CSV table of C-alpha atoms in Angstrom, one decimal:
chain,number,residue,atom,x,y,z
A,69,MET,CA,0.0,0.0,0.0
A,70,GLN,CA,2.8,2.4,0.8
A,71,ASN,CA,3.9,2.4,-2.9
A,72,LYS,CA,0.4,3.2,-4.2
A,73,HIS,CA,-1.8,6.2,-4.4
A,74,LEU,CA,-4.7,6.5,-1.9
A,75,TYR,CA,-7.7,7.6,-3.8
A,76,LEU,CA,-10.6,9.1,-1.9
A,77,LEU,CA,-14.0,8.9,-3.7
A,78,GLY,CA,-17.5,9.8,-2.9
A,79,TYR,CA,-20.3,12.1,-3.6
A,80,MET,CA,-19.9,15.9,-3.7
A,81,GLY,CA,-19.4,17.3,-0.2
A,82,SER,CA,-18.4,14.0,1.3
A,83,GLY,CA,-15.1,15.6,2.7
A,84,LYS,CA,-12.6,14.1,0.1
A,85,SER,CA,-10.5,17.3,-0.1
A,86,HIS,CA,-10.6,18.2,3.5
A,87,LEU,CA,-9.8,14.7,4.7
A,88,GLY,CA,-7.3,14.2,1.8
A,89,GLN,CA,-5.2,17.1,3.1
A,90,GLN,CA,-5.2,15.7,6.6
A,91,LEU,CA,-4.1,12.3,5.4
A,92,ALA,CA,-1.4,13.7,3.1
A,93,ARG,CA,0.0,15.6,6.1
A,94,ARG,CA,-0.1,12.6,8.4
A,95,LEU,CA,1.4,10.3,5.8
A,96,GLN,CA,3.9,12.8,4.6
A,97,ARG,CA,2.8,12.4,1.0
A,98,PRO,CA,1.7,15.0,-1.7
A,99,PHE,CA,-1.9,15.8,-1.9
A,100,LEU,CA,-3.7,16.2,-5.2
A,101,ASP,CA,-7.3,17.5,-5.5
A,102,LEU,CA,-8.1,16.2,-9.0
A,103,ASP,CA,-10.8,18.8,-9.8
A,104,ALA,CA,-8.4,21.7,-8.9
A,105,HIS,CA,-5.7,20.1,-10.9
A,106,ILE,CA,-8.1,19.9,-14.0
A,107,GLU,CA,-9.0,23.6,-13.5
A,108,VAL,CA,-5.2,24.4,-13.6
A,109,LEU,CA,-4.7,22.2,-16.7
A,110,GLU,CA,-7.7,23.6,-18.5
A,111,GLY,CA,-7.2,27.1,-17.3
A,112,GLN,CA,-10.8,27.5,-16.2
A,113,THR,CA,-13.2,26.4,-13.5
A,114,ILE,CA,-15.0,23.2,-13.7
A,115,ALA,CA,-18.3,25.1,-14.1
A,116,ALA,CA,-16.8,26.9,-17.1
A,117,ILE,CA,-15.6,23.8,-18.7
A,118,PHE,CA,-19.1,22.3,-18.4
A,119,GLU,CA,-20.7,25.6,-19.8
A,120,ARG,CA,-18.2,26.1,-22.6
A,121,GLN,CA,-17.0,22.6,-23.7
A,122,GLY,CA,-19.7,20.4,-22.0
A,123,GLU,CA,-19.6,17.5,-19.7
A,124,ALA,CA,-18.2,15.0,-22.3
A,125,HIS,CA,-15.0,17.2,-22.6
A,126,PHE,CA,-14.7,17.5,-18.8
A,127,ARG,CA,-15.0,13.7,-18.3
A,128,ALA,CA,-12.3,13.1,-20.9
A,129,ALA,CA,-9.9,15.7,-19.3
A,130,GLU,CA,-10.8,14.0,-15.9
A,131,ALA,CA,-10.0,10.6,-17.2
A,132,ALA,CA,-6.6,11.8,-18.6
A,133,ALA,CA,-5.6,13.6,-15.4
A,134,LEU,CA,-6.6,10.6,-13.4
A,135,ARG,CA,-4.4,8.2,-15.5
A,136,ALA,CA,-1.5,10.7,-15.4
A,137,THR,CA,-1.4,10.1,-11.6
A,138,ALA,CA,0.3,6.7,-12.4
A,139,ASP,CA,3.4,8.6,-13.3
A,140,THR,CA,3.7,10.5,-10.0
A,141,PRO,CA,5.0,9.6,-6.5
A,142,PRO,CA,2.5,8.0,-4.3
A,143,SER,CA,0.0,10.6,-3.2
A,144,VAL,CA,-3.3,11.2,-1.6
A,145,VAL,CA,-5.8,12.0,-4.3
A,146,ALA,CA,-9.2,13.5,-3.8
A,147,LEU,CA,-11.4,12.6,-6.8
A,148,GLY,CA,-14.4,14.5,-8.1
A,149,GLY,CA,-17.7,12.9,-7.3
A,150,GLY,CA,-18.1,11.6,-10.8
A,151,THR,CA,-14.6,10.4,-11.5
A,152,PRO,CA,-15.1,6.8,-10.7
A,153,ILE,CA,-18.4,6.6,-12.8
A,154,TYR,CA,-17.0,7.4,-16.2
A,155,HIS,CA,-14.5,6.0,-18.7
A,156,ASP,CA,-13.9,2.8,-16.6
A,157,ASN,CA,-12.2,4.9,-14.1
A,158,MET,CA,-13.2,2.7,-11.2
A,159,VAL,CA,-11.6,-0.4,-12.8
A,160,TRP,CA,-8.4,1.7,-13.3
A,161,LEU,CA,-8.5,3.0,-9.8
A,162,LEU,CA,-8.8,-0.5,-8.3
A,163,SER,CA,-5.8,-1.7,-10.3
A,164,HIS,CA,-3.6,1.4,-9.6
A,165,GLY,CA,-4.1,2.4,-5.9
A,166,THR,CA,-6.1,2.0,-2.7
A,167,THR,CA,-9.5,3.3,-2.9
A,168,VAL,CA,-11.7,4.7,-0.1
A,169,PHE,CA,-15.3,5.5,-0.3
A,170,LEU,CA,-16.4,8.4,2.0
A,171,ASP,CA,-20.0,8.0,2.6
A,172,PRO,CA,-21.6,10.5,5.0
A,173,PRO,CA,-25.4,10.6,5.6
A,174,ILE,CA,-27.4,12.4,3.0
A,175,ALA,CA,-28.4,15.0,5.5
A,176,VAL,CA,-24.7,15.9,6.0
A,177,LEU,CA,-24.2,16.1,2.2
A,178,VAL,CA,-27.2,18.4,1.8
A,179,GLN,CA,-26.1,20.6,4.6
A,180,ARG,CA,-22.5,20.9,3.0
A,181,LEU,CA,-23.9,21.5,-0.4
A,182,SER,CA,-26.8,23.8,0.3
A,183,GLY,CA,-24.9,27.0,0.0
A,184,ALA,CA,-22.7,25.9,-3.0
A,185,THR,CA,-25.0,24.5,-5.7
A,186,ASN,CA,-24.0,27.2,-8.3
A,187,ASP,CA,-20.4,26.1,-7.9
A,188,ARG,CA,-21.3,22.5,-8.8
A,189,PRO,CA,-22.4,22.1,-12.5
A,190,LEU,CA,-24.6,19.0,-11.8
A,191,LEU,CA,-26.4,20.9,-9.1
A,192,ALA,CA,-26.6,24.3,-10.6
A,193,GLY,CA,-30.1,25.7,-10.5
A,194,THR,CA,-31.3,23.2,-8.0
A,195,ALA,CA,-33.7,24.8,-5.5
A,196,LYS,CA,-32.8,24.3,-1.9
A,197,ALA,CA,-36.1,22.5,-1.3
A,198,ALA,CA,-35.2,20.0,-4.1
A,199,LEU,CA,-31.5,19.5,-3.2
A,200,ARG,CA,-32.2,16.5,-0.9
A,201,GLU,CA,-34.0,14.5,-3.7
A,202,GLN,CA,-31.4,15.5,-6.3
A,203,VAL,CA,-28.6,14.3,-4.0
A,204,ALA,CA,-30.5,11.1,-3.1
A,205,ALA,CA,-31.1,10.3,-6.7
A,206,MET,CA,-27.6,10.9,-7.9
A,207,LEU,CA,-26.1,9.1,-5.0
A,208,ALA,CA,-28.4,6.1,-5.6
A,209,GLU,CA,-27.1,5.9,-9.3
A,210,ARG,CA,-23.5,6.2,-8.3
A,211,ARG,CA,-23.5,4.1,-5.1
A,212,PRO,CA,-22.9,0.7,-7.0
A,213,ILE,CA,-19.7,2.0,-8.4
A,214,TYR,CA,-18.6,3.8,-5.3
A,215,GLU,CA,-19.1,0.6,-3.2
A,216,GLN,CA,-16.6,-1.2,-5.2
A,217,ALA,CA,-13.8,0.7,-3.3
A,218,GLN,CA,-11.6,-1.3,-1.2
A,219,TYR,CA,-12.6,0.6,2.0
A,220,HIS,CA,-15.9,2.2,2.9
A,221,ILE,CA,-16.1,4.9,5.6
A,222,ARG,CA,-19.8,5.6,6.6
A,223,ALA,CA,-19.5,8.2,9.4
A,224,SER,CA,-20.2,11.8,8.8
A,225,GLU,CA,-17.1,13.3,10.3
A,226,GLU,CA,-14.3,10.9,9.9
A,227,GLN,CA,-10.9,12.0,11.1
A,228,ALA,CA,-7.6,11.1,9.3
A,229,ALA,CA,-6.5,8.8,12.1
A,230,ALA,CA,-9.7,6.7,11.7
A,231,VAL,CA,-9.2,6.3,8.0
A,232,LEU,CA,-5.6,5.4,8.6
A,233,ALA,CA,-6.5,2.8,11.2
A,234,ALA,CA,-9.0,1.3,8.8
A,235,LEU,CA,-6.3,1.1,6.2
A,236,GLY,CA,-3.7,-0.3,8.5
A,237,TRP,CA,-1.4,2.6,8.2
A,238,ASP,CA,0.6,3.8,11.1
A,239,GLY,CA,2.6,6.6,9.6
A,240,PRO,CA,4.7,7.7,6.6
A,241,GLN,CA,6.7,4.3,6.6
A,242,GLY,CA,3.5,2.5,5.4
A,243,PRO,CA,1.2,-0.2,6.8
A,244,LYS,CA,1.7,-2.0,10.1
């Protein structure tokens, strides 16, 4: 495990970036937020990519950026919510790293996303009253893919130490 990437996956707002930064510090590894990396590569926000080039262009750029991680030192990588869903990315992830599905309750996701729907192209224009149903529907579609991850963390506020324990890590030297 120590020579592999640690890929964090889950729905929007599940805490992948926040937890990923904590894990990277604890493991003394680089941290990569895949969506932020794509924005740098494309020179525009994810929302702008969706608006100007469309979702298909974004998903192709996302798959290319994901596969490029194979050529980088072992890192903690926070994936976009849709990353595992498209272009056989989940199959690729399972063969190239350790995968962790962060799965907080829907109520937590809705709370975290309620003020940021316009920043998330797949939720843009969703009324606050309809957000719970939208999140539940999308999560239900994606869950079968997400659940293929090697580890599944269900709590709403997981700390880096708990994830490390679940993975058998005891620090930068790798697994126990």
